[in-house]
Short mmCIF file of C-alpha atoms in Angstrom, two decimals:
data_model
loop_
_atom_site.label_atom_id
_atom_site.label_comp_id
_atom_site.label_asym_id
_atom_site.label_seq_id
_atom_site.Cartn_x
_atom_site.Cartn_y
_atom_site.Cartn_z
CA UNK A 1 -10.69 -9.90 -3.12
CA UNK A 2 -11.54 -6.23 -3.79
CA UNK A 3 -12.18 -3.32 -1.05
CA UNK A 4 -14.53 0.02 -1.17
CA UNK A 5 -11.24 2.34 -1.71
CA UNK A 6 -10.44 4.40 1.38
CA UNK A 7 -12.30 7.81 0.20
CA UNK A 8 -15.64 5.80 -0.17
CA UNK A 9 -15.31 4.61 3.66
CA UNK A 10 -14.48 7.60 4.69
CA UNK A 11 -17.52 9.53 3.01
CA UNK A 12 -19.46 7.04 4.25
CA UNK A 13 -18.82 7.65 7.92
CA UNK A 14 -18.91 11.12 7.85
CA UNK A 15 -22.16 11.02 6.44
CA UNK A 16 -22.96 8.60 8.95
CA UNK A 17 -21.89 11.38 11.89
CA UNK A 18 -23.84 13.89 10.16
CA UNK A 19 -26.90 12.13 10.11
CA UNK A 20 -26.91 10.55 13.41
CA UNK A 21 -28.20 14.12 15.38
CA UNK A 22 -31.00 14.43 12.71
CA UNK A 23 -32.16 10.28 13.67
CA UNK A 24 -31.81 10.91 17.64
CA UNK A 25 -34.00 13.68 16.84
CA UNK A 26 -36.36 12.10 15.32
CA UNK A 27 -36.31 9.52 18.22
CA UNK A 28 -36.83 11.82 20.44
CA UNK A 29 -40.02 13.72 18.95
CA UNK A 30 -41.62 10.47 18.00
CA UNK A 31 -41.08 9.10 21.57
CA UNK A 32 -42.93 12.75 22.98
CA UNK A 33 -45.82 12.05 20.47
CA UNK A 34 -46.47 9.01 21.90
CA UNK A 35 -47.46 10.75 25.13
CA UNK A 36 -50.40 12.88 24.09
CA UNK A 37 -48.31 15.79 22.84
CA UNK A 38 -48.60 17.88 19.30
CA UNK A 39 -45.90 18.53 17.17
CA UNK A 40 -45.10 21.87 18.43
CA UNK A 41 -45.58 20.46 22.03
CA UNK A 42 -43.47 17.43 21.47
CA UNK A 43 -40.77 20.22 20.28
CA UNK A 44 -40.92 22.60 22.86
CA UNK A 45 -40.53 19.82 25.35
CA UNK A 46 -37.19 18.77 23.69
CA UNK A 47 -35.73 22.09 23.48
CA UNK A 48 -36.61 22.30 27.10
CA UNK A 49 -34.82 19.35 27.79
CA UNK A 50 -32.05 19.56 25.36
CA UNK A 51 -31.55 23.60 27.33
CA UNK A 52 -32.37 23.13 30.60
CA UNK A 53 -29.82 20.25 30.94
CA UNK A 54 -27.27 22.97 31.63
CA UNK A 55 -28.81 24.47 34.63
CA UNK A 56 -28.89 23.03 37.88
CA UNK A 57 -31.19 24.29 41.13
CA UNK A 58 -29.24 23.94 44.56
CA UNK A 59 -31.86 22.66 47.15
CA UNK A 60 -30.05 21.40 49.82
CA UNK A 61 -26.36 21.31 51.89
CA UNK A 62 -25.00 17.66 52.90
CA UNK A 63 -22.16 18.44 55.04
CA UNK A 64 -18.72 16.85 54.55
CA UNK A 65 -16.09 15.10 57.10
CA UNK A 66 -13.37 16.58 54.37
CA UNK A 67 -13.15 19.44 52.12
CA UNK A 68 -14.34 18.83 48.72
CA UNK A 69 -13.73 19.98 45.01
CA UNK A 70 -15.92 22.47 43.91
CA UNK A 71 -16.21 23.83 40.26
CA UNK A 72 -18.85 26.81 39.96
CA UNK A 73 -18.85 27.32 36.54
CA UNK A 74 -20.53 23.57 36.84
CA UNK A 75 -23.87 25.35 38.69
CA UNK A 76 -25.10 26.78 35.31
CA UNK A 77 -23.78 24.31 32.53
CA UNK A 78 -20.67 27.05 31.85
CA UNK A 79 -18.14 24.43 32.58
CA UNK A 80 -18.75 22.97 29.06
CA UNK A 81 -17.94 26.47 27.69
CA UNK A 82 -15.54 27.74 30.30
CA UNK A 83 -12.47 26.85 31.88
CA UNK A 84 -13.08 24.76 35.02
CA UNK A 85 -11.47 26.76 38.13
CA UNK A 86 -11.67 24.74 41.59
CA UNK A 87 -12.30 25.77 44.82
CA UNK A 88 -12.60 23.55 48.38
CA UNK A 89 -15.39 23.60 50.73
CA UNK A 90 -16.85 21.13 53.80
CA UNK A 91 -20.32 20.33 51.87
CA UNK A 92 -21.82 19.15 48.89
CA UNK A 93 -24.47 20.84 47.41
CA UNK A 94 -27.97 18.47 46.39
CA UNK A 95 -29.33 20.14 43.17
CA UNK A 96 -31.95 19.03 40.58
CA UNK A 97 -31.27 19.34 37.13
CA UNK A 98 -33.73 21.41 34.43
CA UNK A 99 -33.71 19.25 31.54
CA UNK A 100 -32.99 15.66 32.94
CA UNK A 101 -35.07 15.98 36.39
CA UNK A 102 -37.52 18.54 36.54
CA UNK A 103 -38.99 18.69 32.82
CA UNK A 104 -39.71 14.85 32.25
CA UNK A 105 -41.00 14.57 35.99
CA UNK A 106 -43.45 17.35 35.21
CA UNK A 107 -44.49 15.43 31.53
CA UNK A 108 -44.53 12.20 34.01
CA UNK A 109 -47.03 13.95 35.97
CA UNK A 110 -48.59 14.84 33.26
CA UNK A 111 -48.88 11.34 32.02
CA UNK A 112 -50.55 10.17 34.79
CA UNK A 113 -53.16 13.12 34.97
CA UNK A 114 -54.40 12.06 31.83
CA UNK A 115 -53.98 8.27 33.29
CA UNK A 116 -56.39 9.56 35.96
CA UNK A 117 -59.05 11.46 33.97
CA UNK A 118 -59.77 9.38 30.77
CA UNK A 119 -58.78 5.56 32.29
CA UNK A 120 -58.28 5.49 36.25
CA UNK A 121 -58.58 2.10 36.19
CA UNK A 122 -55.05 1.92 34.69
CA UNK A 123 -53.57 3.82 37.39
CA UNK A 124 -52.91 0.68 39.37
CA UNK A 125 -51.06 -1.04 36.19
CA UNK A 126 -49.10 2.08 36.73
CA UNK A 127 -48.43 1.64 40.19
CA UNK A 128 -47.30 -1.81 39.80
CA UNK A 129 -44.79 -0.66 37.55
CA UNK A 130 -43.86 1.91 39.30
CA UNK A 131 -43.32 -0.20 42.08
CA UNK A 132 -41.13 -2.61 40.50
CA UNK A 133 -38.76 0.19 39.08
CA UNK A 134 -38.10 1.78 41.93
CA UNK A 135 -37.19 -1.92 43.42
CA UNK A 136 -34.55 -2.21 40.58
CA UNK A 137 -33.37 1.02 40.29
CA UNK A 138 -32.27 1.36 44.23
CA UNK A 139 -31.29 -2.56 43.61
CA UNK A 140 -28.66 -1.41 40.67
CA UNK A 141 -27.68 1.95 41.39
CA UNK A 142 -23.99 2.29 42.43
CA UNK A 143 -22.59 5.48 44.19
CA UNK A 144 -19.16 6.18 42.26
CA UNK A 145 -16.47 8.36 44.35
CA UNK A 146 -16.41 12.34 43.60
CA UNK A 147 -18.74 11.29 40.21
CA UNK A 148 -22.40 10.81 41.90
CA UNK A 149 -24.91 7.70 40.97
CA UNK A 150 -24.44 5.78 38.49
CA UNK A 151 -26.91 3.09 36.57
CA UNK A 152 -27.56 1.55 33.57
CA UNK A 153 -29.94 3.29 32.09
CA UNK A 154 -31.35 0.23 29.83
CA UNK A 155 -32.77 -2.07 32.95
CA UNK A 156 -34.97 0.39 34.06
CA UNK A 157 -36.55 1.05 30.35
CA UNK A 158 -37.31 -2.23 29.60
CA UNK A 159 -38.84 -2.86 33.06
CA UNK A 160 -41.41 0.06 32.47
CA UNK A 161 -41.68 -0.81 28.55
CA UNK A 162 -42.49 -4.63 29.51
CA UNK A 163 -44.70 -3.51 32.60
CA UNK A 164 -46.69 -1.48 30.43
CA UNK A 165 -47.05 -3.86 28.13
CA UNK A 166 -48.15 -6.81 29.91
CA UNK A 167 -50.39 -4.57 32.68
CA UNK A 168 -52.04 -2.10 30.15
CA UNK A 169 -51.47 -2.55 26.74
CA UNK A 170 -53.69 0.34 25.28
CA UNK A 171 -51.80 2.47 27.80
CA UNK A 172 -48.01 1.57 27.24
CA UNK A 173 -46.88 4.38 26.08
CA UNK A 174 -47.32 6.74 28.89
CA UNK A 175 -47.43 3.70 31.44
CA UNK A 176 -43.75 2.97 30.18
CA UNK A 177 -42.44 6.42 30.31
CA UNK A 178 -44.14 7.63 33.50
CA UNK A 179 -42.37 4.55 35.26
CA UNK A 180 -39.58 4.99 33.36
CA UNK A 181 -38.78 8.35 34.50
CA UNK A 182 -40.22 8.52 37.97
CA UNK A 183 -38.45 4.95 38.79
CA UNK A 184 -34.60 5.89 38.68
CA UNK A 185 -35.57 9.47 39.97
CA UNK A 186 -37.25 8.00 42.91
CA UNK A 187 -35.05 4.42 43.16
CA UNK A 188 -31.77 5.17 42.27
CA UNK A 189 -31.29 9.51 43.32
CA UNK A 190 -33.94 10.08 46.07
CA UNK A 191 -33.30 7.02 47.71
CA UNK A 192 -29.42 7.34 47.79
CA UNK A 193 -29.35 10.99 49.38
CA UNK A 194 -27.92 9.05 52.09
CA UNK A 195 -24.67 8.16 49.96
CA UNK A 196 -23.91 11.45 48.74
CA UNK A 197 -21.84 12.19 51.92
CA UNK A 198 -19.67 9.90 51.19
CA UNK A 199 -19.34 10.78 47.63
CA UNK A 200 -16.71 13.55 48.22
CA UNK A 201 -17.84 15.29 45.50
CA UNK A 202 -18.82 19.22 45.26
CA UNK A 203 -21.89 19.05 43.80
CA UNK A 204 -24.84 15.97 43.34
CA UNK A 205 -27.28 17.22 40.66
CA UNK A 206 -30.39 15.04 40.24
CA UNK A 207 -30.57 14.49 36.57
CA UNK A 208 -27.17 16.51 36.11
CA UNK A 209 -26.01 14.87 32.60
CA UNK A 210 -29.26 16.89 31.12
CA UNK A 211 -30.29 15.09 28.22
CA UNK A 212 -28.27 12.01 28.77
CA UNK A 213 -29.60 11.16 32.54
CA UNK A 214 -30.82 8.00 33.17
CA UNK A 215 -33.68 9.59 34.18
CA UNK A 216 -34.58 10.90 30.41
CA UNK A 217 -33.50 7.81 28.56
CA UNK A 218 -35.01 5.02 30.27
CA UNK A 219 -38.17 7.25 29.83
CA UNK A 220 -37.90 7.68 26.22
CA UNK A 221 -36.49 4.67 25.30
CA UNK A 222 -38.78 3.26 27.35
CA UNK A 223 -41.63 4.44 25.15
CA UNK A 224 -40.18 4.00 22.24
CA UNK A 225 -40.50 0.30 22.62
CA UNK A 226 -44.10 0.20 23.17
CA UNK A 227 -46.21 0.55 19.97
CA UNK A 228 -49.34 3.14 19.65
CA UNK A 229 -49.53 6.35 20.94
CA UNK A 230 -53.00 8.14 22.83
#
């Protein structure tokens, strides 16, 4: 029995590495032009995205029993650059996140504008799905100690993806991703503020992992598995 010699594997993976970037990429674009947006659109909205996921917006105080961790490098993205000095204090700090909160909830809106203007009618498929994603999201989101909510960002993209679908098939795309986004933001962050006092952590930033939220994914992955684009 013969084996690829050890150079050839190895090649092979770092070619592998390079090109993965350049095929989430392309996921990502093709998944924006599905919505309605141009090229140059579609790739000002990802840089948006891709940037704004290191700056969070403080918008409100939940006051602690104990004295938390605080890192404030964390407020605008630095602590991925910087090192990561903590400091204590007796509340936690509610912030939404650029790239993984406020951007796709303002192309969600923008999804259902369209919905509104060109094929109202499908504004109730919309709100069906909707509806059902927020049910799953607050169902499966679990508050983690000092870390903030977590969730699998899969269940709530193939809820919206097979909601669209079945409720609005010439509309899936932005059906999918509209209930995709505003679903965990709504179901699993908005409707947990509640547990973030007993997080014990510093900060809870709505969308804080940027690019990698739950929020953006089940979105985007959400419309990537719908066919067609409007």
């Amino acid at each position: 029995m013969r084996t690829a010699p050890t150079g050839c594997l190895s090649l092979l993976m770092f070619g592998l590495v390079l090109a993965l970037p350049f095929v989430l990429a392309n996921a990502f674009l093709t998944a924006l032009t599905k919505l309605g947006l141009g090229p140059l659109s579609a790739l000002g909205v990802a840089v948006g995205i891709f940037v704004g996921g290191a700056i969070n917006i403080p918008v409100a105080r939940v006051q602690q029993t104990e004295r938390v961790e605080y890192r404030p490098t964390r407020l605008l993205g630095l602590h991925r650059l910087l090192g990561r000095p903590v400091r204590h204090r007796a509340y936690t700090v509610v912030a939404v996140n650029v790239g993984g909160c406020l951007i796709p909830t303002v192309l969600a809106g923008y999804q259902v504008a369209r919905m509104a203007l060109e094929a109202p009618a499908a504004l109730g498929a919309l709100g069906i799905a909707l509806g059902l994603n927020v049910g799953l999201c607050y169902s499966f989101a679990t508050p983690v100690p000092r870390r903030g909510i977590a969730m699998q960002p899969l269940i709530p993209a193939l809820a919206a993806a097979l909601s669209g679908l079945v409720l609005a098939p010439e509309w899936a795309p932005p059906i999918a991703f509209a209930a995709g986004v505003l679903g965990p933001l709504i179901g699993a962050d908005l409707l947990h503020l509640d547990d973030i006092a007993q997080l014990g952590a510093g900060m809870a930033s709505i969308g804080g992992a940027g690019t990698f939220d739950g929020v953006v994914l089940s979105g985007l992955v959400a419309t990537l598995l719908v066919p067609g684009a409007l």
